[in-house]
């Protein structure tokens, strides 16, 4: 597993760079954490079912209430290794 993302430093969109992260911290309520866990479980099921045709999913596309949150994306590691 790798963790990567984008820093929100107020830069113009064309200057934002994708970086590998050493750690992430989720500042969540128990209810939010349960909904994120359900998203992860569903994403794993979909990834297994779709195999190499599965690319990625966004939490905000699958769970209501995360529209204004930072993007949480699950990406198929098999595609990254290609």
mmCIF file of N, CA, C and O in Angstrom, residues 18-59:
data_model
loop_
_atom_site.group_PDB
_atom_site.id
_atom_site.type_symbol
_atom_site.label_atom_id
_atom_site.label_comp_id
_atom_site.label_asym_id
_atom_site.label_seq_id
_atom_site.Cartn_x
_atom_site.Cartn_y
_atom_site.Cartn_z
ATOM 1 N N UNK A 18 1.418 16.065 -7.227
ATOM 2 C CA UNK A 18 1.080 14.812 -6.554
ATOM 3 C C UNK A 18 2.330 14.330 -5.816
ATOM 4 O O UNK A 18 3.416 14.295 -6.389
ATOM 5 N N UNK A 19 2.175 13.981 -4.531
ATOM 6 C CA UNK A 19 3.318 13.541 -3.738
ATOM 7 C C UNK A 19 2.970 12.283 -2.948
ATOM 8 O O UNK A 19 1.801 12.025 -2.656
ATOM 9 N N UNK A 20 3.987 11.502 -2.607
ATOM 10 C CA UNK A 20 3.790 10.356 -1.726
ATOM 11 C C UNK A 20 3.813 10.866 -0.290
ATOM 12 O O UNK A 20 4.642 11.697 0.078
ATOM 13 N N UNK A 21 2.876 10.368 0.515
ATOM 14 C CA UNK A 21 2.749 10.796 1.901
ATOM 15 C C UNK A 21 3.231 9.699 2.845
ATOM 16 O O UNK A 21 3.075 8.517 2.564
ATOM 17 N N UNK A 22 3.777 10.093 3.974
ATOM 18 C CA UNK A 22 4.235 9.143 4.981
ATOM 19 C C UNK A 22 3.120 8.772 5.942
ATOM 20 O O UNK A 22 3.150 7.710 6.564
ATOM 21 N N UNK A 23 2.137 9.642 6.071
ATOM 22 C CA UNK A 23 1.075 9.435 7.060
ATOM 23 C C UNK A 23 -0.139 10.251 6.653
ATOM 24 O O UNK A 23 -0.016 11.305 6.028
ATOM 25 N N UNK A 24 -1.309 9.739 7.029
ATOM 26 C CA UNK A 24 -2.533 10.526 6.916
ATOM 27 C C UNK A 24 -3.259 10.464 8.256
ATOM 28 O O UNK A 24 -3.121 9.503 9.000
ATOM 29 N N UNK A 25 -3.998 11.499 8.551
ATOM 30 C CA UNK A 25 -4.815 11.546 9.755
ATOM 31 C C UNK A 25 -6.228 11.900 9.329
ATOM 32 O O UNK A 25 -6.433 12.896 8.640
ATOM 33 N N UNK A 26 -7.184 11.069 9.712
ATOM 34 C CA UNK A 26 -8.582 11.348 9.432
ATOM 35 C C UNK A 26 -9.209 11.939 10.682
ATOM 36 O O UNK A 26 -9.277 11.271 11.708
ATOM 37 N N UNK A 27 -9.637 13.161 10.605
ATOM 38 C CA UNK A 27 -10.316 13.816 11.733
ATOM 39 C C UNK A 27 -11.802 13.636 11.490
ATOM 40 O O UNK A 27 -12.405 14.382 10.715
ATOM 41 N N UNK A 28 -12.386 12.599 12.118
ATOM 42 C CA UNK A 28 -13.748 12.162 11.813
ATOM 43 C C UNK A 28 -14.543 11.886 13.080
ATOM 44 O O UNK A 28 -13.978 11.716 14.156
ATOM 45 N N UNK A 29 -15.840 11.812 12.900
ATOM 46 C CA UNK A 29 -16.722 11.348 13.972
ATOM 47 C C UNK A 29 -16.850 9.826 13.833
ATOM 48 O O UNK A 29 -16.519 9.269 12.773
ATOM 49 N N UNK A 30 -17.333 9.139 14.860
ATOM 50 C CA UNK A 30 -17.556 7.697 14.718
ATOM 51 C C UNK A 30 -18.490 7.363 13.548
ATOM 52 O O UNK A 30 -18.243 6.407 12.805
ATOM 53 N N UNK A 31 -19.525 8.172 13.356
ATOM 54 C CA UNK A 31 -20.460 7.913 12.247
ATOM 55 C C UNK A 31 -19.770 8.076 10.896
ATOM 56 O O UNK A 31 -19.972 7.254 9.984
ATOM 57 N N UNK A 32 -18.952 9.112 10.755
ATOM 58 C CA UNK A 32 -18.221 9.310 9.499
ATOM 59 C C UNK A 32 -17.255 8.155 9.253
ATOM 60 O O UNK A 32 -17.137 7.656 8.127
ATOM 61 N N UNK A 33 -16.576 7.726 10.304
ATOM 62 C CA UNK A 33 -15.620 6.628 10.165
ATOM 63 C C UNK A 33 -16.316 5.341 9.726
ATOM 64 O O UNK A 33 -15.799 4.608 8.882
ATOM 65 N N UNK A 34 -17.496 5.071 10.257
ATOM 66 C CA UNK A 34 -18.253 3.887 9.836
ATOM 67 C C UNK A 34 -18.658 3.984 8.364
ATOM 68 O O UNK A 34 -18.621 2.992 7.639
ATOM 69 N N UNK A 35 -19.036 5.184 7.914
ATOM 70 C CA UNK A 35 -19.398 5.358 6.512
ATOM 71 C C UNK A 35 -18.187 5.218 5.607
ATOM 72 O O UNK A 35 -18.278 4.659 4.516
ATOM 73 N N UNK A 36 -17.028 5.695 6.055
ATOM 74 C CA UNK A 36 -15.791 5.522 5.289
ATOM 75 C C UNK A 36 -15.422 4.045 5.227
ATOM 76 O O UNK A 36 -15.022 3.534 4.180
ATOM 77 N N UNK A 37 -15.571 3.331 6.344
ATOM 78 C CA UNK A 37 -15.284 1.892 6.368
ATOM 79 C C UNK A 37 -16.193 1.152 5.396
ATOM 80 O O UNK A 37 -15.741 0.248 4.674
ATOM 81 N N UNK A 38 -17.468 1.519 5.341
ATOM 82 C CA UNK A 38 -18.400 0.896 4.393
ATOM 83 C C UNK A 38 -17.965 1.182 2.960
ATOM 84 O O UNK A 38 -18.007 0.295 2.099
ATOM 85 N N UNK A 39 -17.512 2.403 2.695
ATOM 86 C CA UNK A 39 -16.998 2.761 1.375
ATOM 87 C C UNK A 39 -15.804 1.881 1.001
ATOM 88 O O UNK A 39 -15.728 1.348 -0.103
ATOM 89 N N UNK A 40 -14.860 1.708 1.935
ATOM 90 C CA UNK A 40 -13.695 0.862 1.681
ATOM 91 C C UNK A 40 -14.111 -0.581 1.385
ATOM 92 O O UNK A 40 -13.594 -1.203 0.454
ATOM 93 N N UNK A 41 -15.020 -1.122 2.172
ATOM 94 C CA UNK A 41 -15.483 -2.496 1.949
ATOM 95 C C UNK A 41 -16.153 -2.649 0.597
ATOM 96 O O UNK A 41 -15.896 -3.617 -0.130
ATOM 97 N N UNK A 42 -17.012 -1.696 0.245
ATOM 98 C CA UNK A 42 -17.683 -1.752 -1.052
ATOM 99 C C UNK A 42 -16.689 -1.597 -2.201
ATOM 100 O O UNK A 42 -16.804 -2.273 -3.227
ATOM 101 N N UNK A 43 -15.715 -0.711 -2.036
ATOM 102 C CA UNK A 43 -14.694 -0.519 -3.067
ATOM 103 C C UNK A 43 -13.874 -1.798 -3.261
ATOM 104 O O UNK A 43 -13.555 -2.171 -4.390
ATOM 105 N N UNK A 44 -13.543 -2.483 -2.181
ATOM 106 C CA UNK A 44 -12.796 -3.745 -2.278
ATOM 107 C C UNK A 44 -13.606 -4.794 -3.041
ATOM 108 O O UNK A 44 -13.061 -5.508 -3.891
ATOM 109 N N UNK A 45 -14.892 -4.879 -2.738
ATOM 110 C CA UNK A 45 -15.755 -5.831 -3.455
ATOM 111 C C UNK A 45 -15.809 -5.502 -4.940
ATOM 112 O O UNK A 45 -15.699 -6.392 -5.792
ATOM 113 N N UNK A 46 -15.966 -4.231 -5.256
ATOM 114 C CA UNK A 46 -16.027 -3.807 -6.652
ATOM 115 C C UNK A 46 -14.709 -4.066 -7.355
ATOM 116 O O UNK A 46 -14.671 -4.532 -8.499
ATOM 117 N N UNK A 47 -13.591 -3.788 -6.675
ATOM 118 C CA UNK A 47 -12.271 -4.013 -7.258
ATOM 119 C C UNK A 47 -12.063 -5.490 -7.571
ATOM 120 O O UNK A 47 -11.569 -5.840 -8.644
ATOM 121 N N UNK A 48 -12.455 -6.370 -6.655
ATOM 122 C CA UNK A 48 -12.340 -7.815 -6.902
ATOM 123 C C UNK A 48 -13.220 -8.246 -8.064
ATOM 124 O O UNK A 48 -12.796 -9.034 -8.912
ATOM 125 N N UNK A 49 -14.431 -7.725 -8.116
ATOM 126 C CA UNK A 49 -15.368 -8.114 -9.159
ATOM 127 C C UNK A 49 -14.912 -7.624 -10.538
ATOM 128 O O UNK A 49 -14.979 -8.346 -11.524
ATOM 129 N N UNK A 50 -14.390 -6.404 -10.612
ATOM 130 C CA UNK A 50 -14.024 -5.804 -11.895
ATOM 131 C C UNK A 50 -12.594 -6.099 -12.325
ATOM 132 O O UNK A 50 -12.255 -5.930 -13.496
ATOM 133 N N UNK A 51 -11.752 -6.506 -11.383
ATOM 134 C CA UNK A 51 -10.356 -6.808 -11.721
ATOM 135 C C UNK A 51 -9.631 -5.603 -12.298
ATOM 136 O O UNK A 51 -9.753 -4.486 -11.804
ATOM 137 N N UNK A 52 -8.906 -5.820 -13.375
ATOM 138 C CA UNK A 52 -8.060 -4.766 -13.944
ATOM 139 C C UNK A 52 -8.855 -3.651 -14.621
ATOM 140 O O UNK A 52 -8.277 -2.632 -14.993
ATOM 141 N N UNK A 53 -10.157 -3.828 -14.774
ATOM 142 C CA UNK A 53 -10.961 -2.743 -15.357
ATOM 143 C C UNK A 53 -11.364 -1.706 -14.309
ATOM 144 O O UNK A 53 -11.882 -0.655 -14.647
ATOM 145 N N UNK A 54 -11.146 -2.024 -13.026
ATOM 146 C CA UNK A 54 -11.428 -1.075 -11.943
ATOM 147 C C UNK A 54 -10.275 -0.091 -11.865
ATOM 148 O O UNK A 54 -9.117 -0.477 -11.719
ATOM 149 N N UNK A 55 -10.575 1.178 -11.942
ATOM 150 C CA UNK A 55 -9.546 2.199 -11.846
ATOM 151 C C UNK A 55 -9.540 2.830 -10.454
ATOM 152 O O UNK A 55 -8.595 2.647 -9.691
ATOM 153 N N UNK A 56 -10.608 3.565 -10.117
ATOM 154 C CA UNK A 56 -10.654 4.265 -8.842
ATOM 155 C C UNK A 56 -12.085 4.669 -8.509
ATOM 156 O O UNK A 56 -12.960 4.640 -9.365
ATOM 157 N N UNK A 57 -12.275 5.062 -7.246
ATOM 158 C CA UNK A 57 -13.555 5.578 -6.770
ATOM 159 C C UNK A 57 -13.297 6.704 -5.783
ATOM 160 O O UNK A 57 -12.319 6.672 -5.034
ATOM 161 N N UNK A 58 -14.211 7.660 -5.756
ATOM 162 C CA UNK A 58 -14.162 8.777 -4.806
ATOM 163 C C UNK A 58 -15.223 8.562 -3.730
ATOM 164 O O UNK A 58 -16.374 8.257 -4.046
ATOM 165 N N UNK A 59 -14.837 8.745 -2.490
ATOM 166 C CA UNK A 59 -15.785 8.644 -1.372
ATOM 167 C C UNK A 59 -16.993 9.535 -1.599
ATOM 168 O O UNK A 59 -18.134 9.119 -1.408
#
